[in-house]
Every structure is written in structure tokens, then in C-alpha cells.
GROMACS .gro file of C-alpha atoms in nm:
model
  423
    1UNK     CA    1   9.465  16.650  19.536
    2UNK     CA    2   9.625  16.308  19.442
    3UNK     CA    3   9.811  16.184  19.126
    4UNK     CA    4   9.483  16.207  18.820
    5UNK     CA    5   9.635  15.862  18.751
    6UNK     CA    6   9.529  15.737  19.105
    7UNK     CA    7   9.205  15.660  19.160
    8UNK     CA    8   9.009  15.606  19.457
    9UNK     CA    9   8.923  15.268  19.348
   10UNK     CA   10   9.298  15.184  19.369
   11UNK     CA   11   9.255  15.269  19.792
   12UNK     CA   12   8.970  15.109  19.856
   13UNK     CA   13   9.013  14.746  19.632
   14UNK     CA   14   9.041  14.485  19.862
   15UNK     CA   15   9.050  14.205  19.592
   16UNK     CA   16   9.402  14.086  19.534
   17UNK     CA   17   9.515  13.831  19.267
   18UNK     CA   18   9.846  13.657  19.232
   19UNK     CA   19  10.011  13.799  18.931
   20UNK     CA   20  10.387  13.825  18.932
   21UNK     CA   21  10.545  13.918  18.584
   22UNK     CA   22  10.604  13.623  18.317
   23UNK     CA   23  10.946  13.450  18.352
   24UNK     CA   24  10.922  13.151  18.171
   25UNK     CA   25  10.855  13.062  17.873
   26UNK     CA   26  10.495  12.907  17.791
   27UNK     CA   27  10.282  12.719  17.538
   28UNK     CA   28   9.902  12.769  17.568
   29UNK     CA   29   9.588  12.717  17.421
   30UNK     CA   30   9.472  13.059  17.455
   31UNK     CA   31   9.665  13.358  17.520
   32UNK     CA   32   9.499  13.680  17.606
   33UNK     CA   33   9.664  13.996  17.646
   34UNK     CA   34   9.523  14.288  17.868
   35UNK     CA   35   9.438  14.281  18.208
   36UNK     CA   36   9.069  14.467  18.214
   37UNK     CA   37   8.697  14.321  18.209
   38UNK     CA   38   8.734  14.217  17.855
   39UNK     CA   39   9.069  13.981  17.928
   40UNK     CA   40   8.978  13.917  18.287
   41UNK     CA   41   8.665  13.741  18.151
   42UNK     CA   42   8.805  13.585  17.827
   43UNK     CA   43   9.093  13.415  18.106
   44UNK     CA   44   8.833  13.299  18.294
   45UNK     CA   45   8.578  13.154  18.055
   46UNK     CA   46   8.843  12.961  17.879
   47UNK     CA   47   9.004  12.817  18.178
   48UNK     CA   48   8.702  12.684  18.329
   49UNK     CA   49   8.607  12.475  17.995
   50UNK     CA   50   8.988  12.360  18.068
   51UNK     CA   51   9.159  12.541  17.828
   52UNK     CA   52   9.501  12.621  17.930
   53UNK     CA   53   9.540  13.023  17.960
   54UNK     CA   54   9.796  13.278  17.967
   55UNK     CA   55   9.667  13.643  18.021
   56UNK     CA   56   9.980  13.919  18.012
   57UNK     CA   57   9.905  14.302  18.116
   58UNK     CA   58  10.171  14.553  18.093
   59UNK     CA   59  10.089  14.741  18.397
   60UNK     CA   60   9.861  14.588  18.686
   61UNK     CA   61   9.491  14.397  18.625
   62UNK     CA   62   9.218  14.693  18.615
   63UNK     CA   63   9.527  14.951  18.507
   64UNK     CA   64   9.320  15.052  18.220
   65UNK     CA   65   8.916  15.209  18.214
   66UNK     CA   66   8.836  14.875  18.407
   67UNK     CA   67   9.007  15.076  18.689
   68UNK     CA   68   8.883  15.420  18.675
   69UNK     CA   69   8.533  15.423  18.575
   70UNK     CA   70   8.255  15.515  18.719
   71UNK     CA   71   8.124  15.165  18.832
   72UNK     CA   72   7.764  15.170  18.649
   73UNK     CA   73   7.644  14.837  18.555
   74UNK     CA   74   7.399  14.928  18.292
   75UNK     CA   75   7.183  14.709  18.044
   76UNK     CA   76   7.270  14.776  17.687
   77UNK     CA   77   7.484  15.063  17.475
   78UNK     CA   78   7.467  15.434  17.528
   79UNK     CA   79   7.208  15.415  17.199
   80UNK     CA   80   6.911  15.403  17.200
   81UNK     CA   81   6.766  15.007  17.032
   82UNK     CA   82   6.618  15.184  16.733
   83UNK     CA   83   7.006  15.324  16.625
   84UNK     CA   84   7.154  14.974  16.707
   85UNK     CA   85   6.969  14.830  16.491
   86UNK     CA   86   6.981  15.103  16.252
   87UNK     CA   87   7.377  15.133  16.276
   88UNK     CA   88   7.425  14.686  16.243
   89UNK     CA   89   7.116  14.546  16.121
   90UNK     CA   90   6.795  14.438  16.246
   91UNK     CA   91   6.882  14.102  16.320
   92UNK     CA   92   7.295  14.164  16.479
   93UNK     CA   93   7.054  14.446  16.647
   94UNK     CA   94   6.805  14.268  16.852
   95UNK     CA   95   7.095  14.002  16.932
   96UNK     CA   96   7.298  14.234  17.067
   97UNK     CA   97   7.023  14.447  17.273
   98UNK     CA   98   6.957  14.082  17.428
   99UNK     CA   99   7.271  14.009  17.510
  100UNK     CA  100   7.364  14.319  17.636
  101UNK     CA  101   7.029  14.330  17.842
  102UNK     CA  102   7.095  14.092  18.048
  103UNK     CA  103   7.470  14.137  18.079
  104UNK     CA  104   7.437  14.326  18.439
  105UNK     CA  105   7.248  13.940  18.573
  106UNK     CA  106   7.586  13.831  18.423
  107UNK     CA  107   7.799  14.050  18.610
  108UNK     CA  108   7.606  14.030  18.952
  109UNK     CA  109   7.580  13.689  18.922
  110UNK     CA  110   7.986  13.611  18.846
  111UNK     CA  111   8.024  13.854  19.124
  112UNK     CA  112   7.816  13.596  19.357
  113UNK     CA  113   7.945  13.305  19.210
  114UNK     CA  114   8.303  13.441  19.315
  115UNK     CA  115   8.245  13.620  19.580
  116UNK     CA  116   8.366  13.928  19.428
  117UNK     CA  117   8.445  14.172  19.705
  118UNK     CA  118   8.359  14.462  19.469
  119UNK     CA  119   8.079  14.673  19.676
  120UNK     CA  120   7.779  14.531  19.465
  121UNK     CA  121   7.466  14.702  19.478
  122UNK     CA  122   7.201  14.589  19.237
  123UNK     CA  123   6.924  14.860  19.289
  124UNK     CA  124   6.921  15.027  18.943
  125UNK     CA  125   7.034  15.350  18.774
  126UNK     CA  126   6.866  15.676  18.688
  127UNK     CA  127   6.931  15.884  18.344
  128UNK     CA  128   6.843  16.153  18.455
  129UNK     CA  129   6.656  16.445  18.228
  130UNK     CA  130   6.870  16.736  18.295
  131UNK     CA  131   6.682  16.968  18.060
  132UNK     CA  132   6.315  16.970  17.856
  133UNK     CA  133   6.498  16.827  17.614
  134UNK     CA  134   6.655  16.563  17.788
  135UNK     CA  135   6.304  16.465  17.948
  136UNK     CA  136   6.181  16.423  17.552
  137UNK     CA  137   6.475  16.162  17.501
  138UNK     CA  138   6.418  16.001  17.784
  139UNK     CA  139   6.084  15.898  17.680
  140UNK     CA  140   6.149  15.785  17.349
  141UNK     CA  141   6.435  15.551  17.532
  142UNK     CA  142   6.154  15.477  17.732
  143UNK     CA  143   5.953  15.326  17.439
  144UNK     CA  144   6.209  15.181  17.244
  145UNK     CA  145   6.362  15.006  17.562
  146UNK     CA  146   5.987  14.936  17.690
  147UNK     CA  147   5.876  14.763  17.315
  148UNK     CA  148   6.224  14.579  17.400
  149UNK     CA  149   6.130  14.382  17.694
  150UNK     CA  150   6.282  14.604  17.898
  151UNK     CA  151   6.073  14.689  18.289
  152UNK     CA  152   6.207  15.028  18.262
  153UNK     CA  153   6.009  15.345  18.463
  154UNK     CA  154   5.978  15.691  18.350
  155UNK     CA  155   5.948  15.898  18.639
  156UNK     CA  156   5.832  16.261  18.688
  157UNK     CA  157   6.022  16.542  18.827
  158UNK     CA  158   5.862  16.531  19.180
  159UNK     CA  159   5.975  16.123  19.189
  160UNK     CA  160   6.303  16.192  19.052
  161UNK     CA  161   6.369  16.412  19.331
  162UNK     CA  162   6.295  16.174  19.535
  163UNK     CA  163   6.510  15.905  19.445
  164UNK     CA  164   6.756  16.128  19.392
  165UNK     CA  165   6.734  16.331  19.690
  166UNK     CA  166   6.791  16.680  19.401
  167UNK     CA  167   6.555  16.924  19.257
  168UNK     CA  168   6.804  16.988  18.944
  169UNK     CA  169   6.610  16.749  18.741
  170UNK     CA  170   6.322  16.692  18.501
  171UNK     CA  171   6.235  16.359  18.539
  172UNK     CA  172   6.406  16.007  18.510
  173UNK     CA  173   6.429  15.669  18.389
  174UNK     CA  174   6.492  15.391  18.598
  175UNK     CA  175   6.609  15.075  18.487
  176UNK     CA  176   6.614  14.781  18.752
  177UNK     CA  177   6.825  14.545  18.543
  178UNK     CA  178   7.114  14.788  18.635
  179UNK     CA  179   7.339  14.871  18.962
  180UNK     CA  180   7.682  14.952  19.079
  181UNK     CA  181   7.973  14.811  19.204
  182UNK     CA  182   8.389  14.897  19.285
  183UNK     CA  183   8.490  14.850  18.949
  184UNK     CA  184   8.866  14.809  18.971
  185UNK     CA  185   8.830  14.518  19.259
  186UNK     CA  186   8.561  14.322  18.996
  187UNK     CA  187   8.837  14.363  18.734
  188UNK     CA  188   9.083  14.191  19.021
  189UNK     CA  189   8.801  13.953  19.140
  190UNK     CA  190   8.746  13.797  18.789
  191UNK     CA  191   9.159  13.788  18.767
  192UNK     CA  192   9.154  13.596  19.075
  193UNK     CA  193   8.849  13.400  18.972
  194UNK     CA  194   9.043  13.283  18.615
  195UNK     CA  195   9.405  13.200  18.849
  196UNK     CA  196   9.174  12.996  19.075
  197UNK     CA  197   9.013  12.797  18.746
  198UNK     CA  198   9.374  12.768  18.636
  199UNK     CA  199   9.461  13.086  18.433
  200UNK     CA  200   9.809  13.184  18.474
  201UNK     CA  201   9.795  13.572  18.512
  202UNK     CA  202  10.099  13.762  18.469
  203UNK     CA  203  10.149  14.136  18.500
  204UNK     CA  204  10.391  14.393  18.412
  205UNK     CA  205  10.446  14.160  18.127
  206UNK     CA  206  10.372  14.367  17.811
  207UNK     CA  207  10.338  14.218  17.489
  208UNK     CA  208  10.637  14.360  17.224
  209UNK     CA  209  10.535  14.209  16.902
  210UNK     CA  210  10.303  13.910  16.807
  211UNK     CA  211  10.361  13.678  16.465
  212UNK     CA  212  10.248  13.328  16.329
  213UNK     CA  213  10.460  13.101  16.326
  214UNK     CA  214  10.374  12.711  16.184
  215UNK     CA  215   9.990  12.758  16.311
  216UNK     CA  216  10.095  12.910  16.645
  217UNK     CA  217  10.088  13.259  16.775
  218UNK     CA  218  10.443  13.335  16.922
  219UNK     CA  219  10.336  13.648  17.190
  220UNK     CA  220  10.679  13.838  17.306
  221UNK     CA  221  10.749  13.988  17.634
  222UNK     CA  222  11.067  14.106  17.806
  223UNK     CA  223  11.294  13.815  17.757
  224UNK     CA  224  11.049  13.537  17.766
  225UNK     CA  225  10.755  13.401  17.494
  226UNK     CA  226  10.451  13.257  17.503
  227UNK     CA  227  10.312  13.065  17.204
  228UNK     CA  228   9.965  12.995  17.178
  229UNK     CA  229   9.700  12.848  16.932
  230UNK     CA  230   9.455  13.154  17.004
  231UNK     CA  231   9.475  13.504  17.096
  232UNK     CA  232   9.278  13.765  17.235
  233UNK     CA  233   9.389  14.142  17.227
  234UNK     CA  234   9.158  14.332  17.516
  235UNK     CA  235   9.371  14.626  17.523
  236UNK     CA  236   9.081  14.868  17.468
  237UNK     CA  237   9.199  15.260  17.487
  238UNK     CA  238   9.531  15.143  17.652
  239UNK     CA  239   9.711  14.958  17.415
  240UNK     CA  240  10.063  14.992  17.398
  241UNK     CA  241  10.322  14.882  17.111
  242UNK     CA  242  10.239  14.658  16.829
  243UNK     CA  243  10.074  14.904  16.588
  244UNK     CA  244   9.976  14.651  16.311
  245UNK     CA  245   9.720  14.573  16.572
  246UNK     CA  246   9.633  14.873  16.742
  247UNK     CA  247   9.257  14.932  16.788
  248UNK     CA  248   9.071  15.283  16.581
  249UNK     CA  249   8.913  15.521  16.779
  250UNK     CA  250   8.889  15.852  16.946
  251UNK     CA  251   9.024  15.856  17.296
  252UNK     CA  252   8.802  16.055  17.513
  253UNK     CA  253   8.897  16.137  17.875
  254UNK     CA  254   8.629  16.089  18.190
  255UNK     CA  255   8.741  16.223  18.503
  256UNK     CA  256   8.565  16.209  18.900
  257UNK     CA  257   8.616  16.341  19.181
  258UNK     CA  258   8.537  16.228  19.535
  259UNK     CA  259   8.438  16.366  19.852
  260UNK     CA  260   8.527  16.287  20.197
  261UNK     CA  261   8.279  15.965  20.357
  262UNK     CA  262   7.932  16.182  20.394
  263UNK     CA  263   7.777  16.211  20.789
  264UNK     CA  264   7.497  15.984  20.861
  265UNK     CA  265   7.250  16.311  20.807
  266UNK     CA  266   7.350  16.413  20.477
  267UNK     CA  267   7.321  16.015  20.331
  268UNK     CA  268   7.031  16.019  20.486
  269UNK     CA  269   6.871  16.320  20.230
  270UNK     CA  270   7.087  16.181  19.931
  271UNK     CA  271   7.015  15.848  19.682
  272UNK     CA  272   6.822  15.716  19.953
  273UNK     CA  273   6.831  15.352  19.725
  274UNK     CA  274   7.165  15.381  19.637
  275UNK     CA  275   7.143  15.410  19.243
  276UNK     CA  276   7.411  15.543  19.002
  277UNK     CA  277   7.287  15.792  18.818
  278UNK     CA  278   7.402  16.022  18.495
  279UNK     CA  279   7.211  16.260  18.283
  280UNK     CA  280   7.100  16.377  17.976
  281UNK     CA  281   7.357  16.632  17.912
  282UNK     CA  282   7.579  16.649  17.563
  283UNK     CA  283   7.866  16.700  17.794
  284UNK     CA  284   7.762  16.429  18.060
  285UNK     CA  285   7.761  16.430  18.441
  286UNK     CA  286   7.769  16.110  18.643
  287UNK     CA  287   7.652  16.102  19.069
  288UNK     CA  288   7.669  15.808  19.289
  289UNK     CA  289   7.734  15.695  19.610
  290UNK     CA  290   8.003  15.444  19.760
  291UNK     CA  291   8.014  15.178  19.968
  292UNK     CA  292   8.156  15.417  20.268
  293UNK     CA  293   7.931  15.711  20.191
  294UNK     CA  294   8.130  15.923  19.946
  295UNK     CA  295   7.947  16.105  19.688
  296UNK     CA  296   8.163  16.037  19.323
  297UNK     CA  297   8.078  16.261  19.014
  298UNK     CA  298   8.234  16.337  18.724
  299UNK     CA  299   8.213  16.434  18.404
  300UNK     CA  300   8.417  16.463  18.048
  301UNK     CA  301   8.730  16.606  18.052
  302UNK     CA  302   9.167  16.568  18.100
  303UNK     CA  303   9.269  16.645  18.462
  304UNK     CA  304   9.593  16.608  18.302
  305UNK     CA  305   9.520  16.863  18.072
  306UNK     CA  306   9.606  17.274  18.085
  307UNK     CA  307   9.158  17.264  18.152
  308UNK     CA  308   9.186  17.069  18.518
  309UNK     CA  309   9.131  17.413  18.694
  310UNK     CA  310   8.799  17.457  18.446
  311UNK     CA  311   8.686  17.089  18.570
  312UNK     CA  312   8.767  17.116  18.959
  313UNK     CA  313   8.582  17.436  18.907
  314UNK     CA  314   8.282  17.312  18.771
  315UNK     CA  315   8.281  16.991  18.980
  316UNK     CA  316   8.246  17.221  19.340
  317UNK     CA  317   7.990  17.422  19.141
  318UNK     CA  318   7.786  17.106  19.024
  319UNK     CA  319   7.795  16.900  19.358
  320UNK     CA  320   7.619  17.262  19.535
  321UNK     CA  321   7.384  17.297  19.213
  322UNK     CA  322   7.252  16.886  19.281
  323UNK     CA  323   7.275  16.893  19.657
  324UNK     CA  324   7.377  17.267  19.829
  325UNK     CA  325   7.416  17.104  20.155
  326UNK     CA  326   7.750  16.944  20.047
  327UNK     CA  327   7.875  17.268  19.888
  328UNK     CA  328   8.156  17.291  20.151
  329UNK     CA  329   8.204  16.916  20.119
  330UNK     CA  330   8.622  16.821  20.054
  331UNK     CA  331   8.693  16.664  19.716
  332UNK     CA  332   8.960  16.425  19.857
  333UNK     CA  333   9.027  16.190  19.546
  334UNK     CA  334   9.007  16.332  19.192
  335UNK     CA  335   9.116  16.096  18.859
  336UNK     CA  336   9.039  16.063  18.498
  337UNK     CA  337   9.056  15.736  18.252
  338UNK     CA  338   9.037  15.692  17.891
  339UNK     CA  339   8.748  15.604  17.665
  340UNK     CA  340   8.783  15.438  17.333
  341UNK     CA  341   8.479  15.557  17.179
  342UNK     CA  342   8.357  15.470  16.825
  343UNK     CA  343   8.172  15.673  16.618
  344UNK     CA  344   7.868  15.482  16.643
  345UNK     CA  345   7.925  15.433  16.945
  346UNK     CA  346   7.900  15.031  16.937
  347UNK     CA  347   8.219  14.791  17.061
  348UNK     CA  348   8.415  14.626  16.769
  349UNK     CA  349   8.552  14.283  16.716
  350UNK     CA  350   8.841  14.240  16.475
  351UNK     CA  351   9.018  13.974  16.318
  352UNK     CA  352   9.406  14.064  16.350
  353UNK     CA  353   9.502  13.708  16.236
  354UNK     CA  354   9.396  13.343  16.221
  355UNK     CA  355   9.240  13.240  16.560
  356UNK     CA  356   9.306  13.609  16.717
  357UNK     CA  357   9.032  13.850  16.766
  358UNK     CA  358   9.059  14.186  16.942
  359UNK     CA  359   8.776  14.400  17.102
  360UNK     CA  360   8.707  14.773  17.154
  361UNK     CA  361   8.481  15.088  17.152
  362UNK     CA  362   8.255  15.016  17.447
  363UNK     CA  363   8.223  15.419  17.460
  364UNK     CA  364   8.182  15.439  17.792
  365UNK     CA  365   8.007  15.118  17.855
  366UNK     CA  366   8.244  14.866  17.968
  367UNK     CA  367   8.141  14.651  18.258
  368UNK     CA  368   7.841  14.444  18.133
  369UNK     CA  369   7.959  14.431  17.734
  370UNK     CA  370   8.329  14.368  17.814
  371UNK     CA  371   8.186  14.114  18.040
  372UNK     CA  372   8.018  13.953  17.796
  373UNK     CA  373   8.276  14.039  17.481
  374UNK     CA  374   8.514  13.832  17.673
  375UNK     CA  375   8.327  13.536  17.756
  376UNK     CA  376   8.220  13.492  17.385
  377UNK     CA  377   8.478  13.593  17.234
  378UNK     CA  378   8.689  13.294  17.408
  379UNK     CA  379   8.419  13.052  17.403
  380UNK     CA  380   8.408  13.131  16.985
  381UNK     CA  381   8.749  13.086  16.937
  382UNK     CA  382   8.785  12.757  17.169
  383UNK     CA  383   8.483  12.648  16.936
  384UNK     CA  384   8.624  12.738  16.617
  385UNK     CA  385   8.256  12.919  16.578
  386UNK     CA  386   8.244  13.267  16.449
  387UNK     CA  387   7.901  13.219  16.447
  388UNK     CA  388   7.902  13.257  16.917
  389UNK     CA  389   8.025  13.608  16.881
  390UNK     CA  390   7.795  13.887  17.022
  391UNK     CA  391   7.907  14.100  16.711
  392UNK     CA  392   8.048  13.952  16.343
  393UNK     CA  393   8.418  14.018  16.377
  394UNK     CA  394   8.570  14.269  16.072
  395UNK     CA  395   8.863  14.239  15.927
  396UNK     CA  396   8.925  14.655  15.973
  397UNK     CA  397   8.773  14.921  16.156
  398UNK     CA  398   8.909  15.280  16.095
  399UNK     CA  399   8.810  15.618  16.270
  400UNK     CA  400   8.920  15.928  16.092
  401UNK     CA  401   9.052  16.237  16.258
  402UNK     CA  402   9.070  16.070  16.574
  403UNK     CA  403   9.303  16.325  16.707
  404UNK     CA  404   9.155  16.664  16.590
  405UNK     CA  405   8.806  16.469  16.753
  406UNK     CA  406   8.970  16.402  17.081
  407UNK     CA  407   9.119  16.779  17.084
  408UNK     CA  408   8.749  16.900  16.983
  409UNK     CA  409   8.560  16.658  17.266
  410UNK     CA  410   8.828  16.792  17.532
  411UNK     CA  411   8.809  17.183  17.417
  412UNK     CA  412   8.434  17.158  17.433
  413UNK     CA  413   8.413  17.010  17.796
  414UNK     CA  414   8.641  17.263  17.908
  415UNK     CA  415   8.503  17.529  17.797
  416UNK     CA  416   8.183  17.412  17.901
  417UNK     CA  417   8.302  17.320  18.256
  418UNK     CA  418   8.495  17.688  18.274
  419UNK     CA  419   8.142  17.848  18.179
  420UNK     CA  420   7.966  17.670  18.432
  421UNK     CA  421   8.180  17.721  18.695
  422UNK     CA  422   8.190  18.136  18.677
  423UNK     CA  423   7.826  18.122  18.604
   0.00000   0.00000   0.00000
């Protein structure tokens, strides 16, 4: 089994992006630093209203959870609309569910606009009810979504199975607005898509320390500076260095594994429409297929943890428990990513200085919101209007016991993966 820090994603990207490390020094309207959906669409939102643009990533673009996710485009938060509202206020509430509704159009349509060679397939997702009690959830999300404009479909158990080619489950909800696509090479397409509008994009170029200077940010990176009127930090759960800046919240790993491309006969009896799917479950399990055929689940957990053996375990279990007939199927890729999760489980915008904003928290939910995050986020600051964010920016946001939470999230999906698999 590869490296946990490869993913498959990283084999199969066929975007590419011109992004050689920083070695001059530059002067910008807008510098944004981190390289994922959140900076990738902040760099190219700016540049095409003619900003000028510098985005720096430490590693490569898409190094981060824009790399190593599962590649659901879903409408809205994990929540339910009733607890967005309840957690931000009726009024930030139904903004954001509308925003965030149509944020997969957004996506899908950049990806057109672009011609994003990331594997799009806009034929909806299924939460699947993996339990009694996951079918009761699913239709109150049914209502609330429904009463929200949303052309969402509960199915029963006998229709879930069909679309989902498994007997393991309860029932479903579909949602249309949704789909999937290769997420790492729509990180890279929307990196090329910003250096084609004018963006300069510059990786392994890590920012070392920020400060304001005389109404400028000064941004430094090995050996070279960039000063800029505006800055956006889109670090998310990877953030590196400059602690007077670094983002609250509880890092909890996701990890997938991959099996060899499927034979025409078994794609044939599996997902016959192609949606991404993940269920009800506290500790969650995501199922889709890819562009060549390869069934990808996964679930919570640290491959690079001592409980990898409990996760493999479980995953060979799970893929025989949804679909025996690829029981002796080869898991040839298997990788993990990080997921800043907050504990309501809604993204954050921050004010770290004057004209500098910072994002995080999408829990798990980053393509459409950090799509959008990014594109409002530069289009308030270029406007000088707080008012365009999709969220009001806080000066703070703290998470306590953020490590003894991450320790408790990974010792609970181990345990639960090591049960499952004996059992």
C-alpha cells in the first residue's frame, strides 16, 4: 500500500498549472496565501476584476484537504437548515443556506467555463440511512431542506438499493443540486484558471511571518517579499508557521481507500448513475465511483496512526458488507487528509488585520463553500464591503481542547473500525 500522504488523486490529475517558487520580490493588490479551493478561487476572482494577485503555497496547489477528499460536491453544511440558523441567526442563516445551495451550479459551472479536466459528474448524491435511526434524520433533513427550496427525494429502502446497487441500507435522500468530481485536478484547474486571468501562482513558497507596514501587508518567504494592500489566509487545517494567525479547531483525519478499476460486470450492478454517496453513521462512511471504475470509500480515521491496521480492517469488511461481490477486490491506493472541523460545524471568517481575512472550518465540506468563501471573500475586500461576505467576519474564534477532541474523534473511529472488522 502507498505512502497515506499520496493519494490517488495525485496519479490520476491531469490538470497542470505553472507554479514555480517565488523569486522576486513583488507588490500586489491582493495577496493570498494557500494553494486549496479557498485561495485557488480568491486568486482567481480577484484577477479577473483586474486586480493584480499573488497566491504563495508552501507545498504544491491541492497539497492540503483540496487534494485528498472525497470529491462530493454537495449543496449546503453537514447541518441540517434549522441548526444553521439556530447556531448564526435567522437572517446570516437563510443567506448562507442560499449561498451554499447553489454553490455546486458554481462549481460545475467554473469547471465548464474552464474546462476543468476534473472528472465532473453532476448526477447527485445519496445520504444514505444506514440505520432506523438514520432513516428518521433523513426525513427531517428532508423537510427542513424541502421547506428550503431545496428538490430533494426521500427514497425507500427498495429504491435506495437500486441506485445504489446495496441492500445495507434503509432508505436515502437524493439531492440533484449535488455531484462529484477529481478534486485535487479542480484545485489545479482553478490555479491554472487564476495564472491564465493573470494571477501569479507560486509554490513551495511558504509564508514565514506577515506585518503592516505604512498601510501595506509585507508577506515573507524564503529570501524574497511580497507586499500587498490585501490578504487572504486559506490555509484551512494545513497551516504552517505564523501562529498569531493560526486558525482554531479540531483536526480530524478522513482516510479512503481504493480498489483496482472494476470489470465492466461488476459497474454494471454498482451506482448505476454514478452518485457519491455517504451515510448516516456517527462514525461516517463515504462510497463512490471514479472516472475509470474504481470504487473509493472511506471513513474517519489516521492511517498514519498506531489504528491503520483497525481501518484497512474494517474497510475490506465494509466494501463485502455494501457489495460482497467485490470482497476479494485489491485496495490499490489508500490515503487520509485533515479536517478542520468547528464545533458547530460552520466555516469561519476572521479578521487577522486591516484588509486581511482568513477562512476555515468547512468540517468536511470544502468544495462548494471554499468555492464560494473565496470568491467573496476577495470580491469584499477589493470592495472595501464587509457587508459581500457569505459569513460576518470575527475578530476571534477559539476551540477548546482541540487536542484531547482530536485524540477522542481518532480513539473512537478506531475502535469502532477494529470492532467492525472482527465482527
Amino acid at each position: 500500500m502507498n505512502d497515506p500522504e499520496q493519494s490517488l488523486w495525485q496519479t490520476t490529475c491531469t490538470e497542470t498549472v505553472p507554479a514555480p517558487p517565488l523569486t522576486a520580490d513583488a507588490a500586489v493588490d491582493l495577496a493570498v496565501f494557500g494553494g486549496g479551493y479557498t485561495g485557488c478561487s480568491a486568486a482567481l476572482t480577484a484577477a479577473r476584476a483586474g486586480a493584480s494577485v499573488c497566491l504563495l503555497e508552501a507545498q504544491e496547489i491541492g497539497f492540503g484537504g483540496s487534494g485528498r477528499n472525497v470529491g462530493l460536491v454537495n449543496a449546503g453544511l453537514w447541518l441540517p437548515p434549522d441548526d444553521i440558523r439556530a447556531h448564526i441567526g435567522t437572517e446570516p442563516g437563510n443567506r448562507l443556506i442560499d449561498l451554499l445551495a447553489k454553490a455546486p451550479s458554481d462549481v460545475f459551472a467554473l469547471i465548464d467555463e474552464y474546462g476543468i479536466a476534473c472528472e465532473p459528474v453532476r448526477n447527485g448524491t445519496l445520504h444514505c440511512a444506514h440505520s432506523a435511526s438514520g432513516l428518521k434524520d433523513l426525513h427531517t433533513r428532508h423537510a427542513q431542506l424541502s421547506e428550503a427550496g431545496a428538490a430533494v427525494e426521500l427514497l425507500s429502502a427498495d429504491q435506495a438499493g437500486e441506485r445504489t446497487g446495496s441492500q445495507a441500507f434503509h432508505g436515502a435522500l437524493f439531492d440533484p443540486r449535488a455531484g462529484t468530481i477529481q478534486p485535487l485536478a479542480y484545485a489545479v484547474g482553478l490555479a491554472r484558471a487564476a495564472s491564465q486571468a493573470g494571477a501569479r501562482i507560486h509554490t513551495q513558497s511558504p509564508v514565514q511571518t506577515m506585518t503592516y507596514e505604512g498601510g501595506h501587508w509585507v508577506l515573507v518567504t524564503p529570501g524574497r517579499t511580497v507586499r500587498a494592500r490585501s490578504v487572504i489566509q486559506a490555509t484551512n487545517a494545513y497551516h504552517v508557521a505564523l501562529p498569531d494567525t493560526a486558525p482554531a479547531y479540531v483536526p480530524v483525519y478522513y482516510f479512503q481507500y481504493a480498489t483496482a478499476p472494476l470489470t465492466d460486470n461488476l459497474r454494471a450492478s454498482i451506482l448505476p448513475r454514478k452518485e457519491g454517496c455517504w451515510d448516516t453513521g456517527l462514525i461516517m462512511t463515504s462510497f463512490r465511483l471514479d472516472q475509470a471504475g474504481r470504487m473509493i470509500i472511506g471513513g474517519m480515521g489516521d492511517l498514519g496512526h498506531a489504528g491503520r491496521v483497525a481501518h484497512s480492517g474494517w474497510v475490506r469488511r465494509k466494501l463485502a458488507e455494501l457489495y460482497p461481490q467485490l470482497a476479494d477486490q485489491p485496495l490499490e491506493h489508500g490515503w487520509h487528509g485533515r479536517i478542520a472541523m468547528t464545533s458547530d460545524h460552520i466555516p469561519k471568517i476572521t479578521q487577522i488585520g486591516p484588509n486581511a481575512l482568513a477562512a476555515h472550518g468547512y468540517s468536511g465540506r470544502g468544495i462548494g463553500p471554499g468555492t464560494v468563501f473565496g470568491r467573496m471573500m476577495a470580491e469584499s475586500l477589493l470592495a472595501g464591503d464587509p457587508s459581500l461576505l457569505p459569513v460576518p467576519a470575527v475578530s476571534e474564534h477559539r476551540e477548546n481542547w482541540t487536542r484531547v477532541r482530536r485524540a477522542f474523534f481518532e480513539s473512537g473511529a478506531a475502535l469502532t473500525h477494529l470492532v467492525k472488522a472482527r465482527f
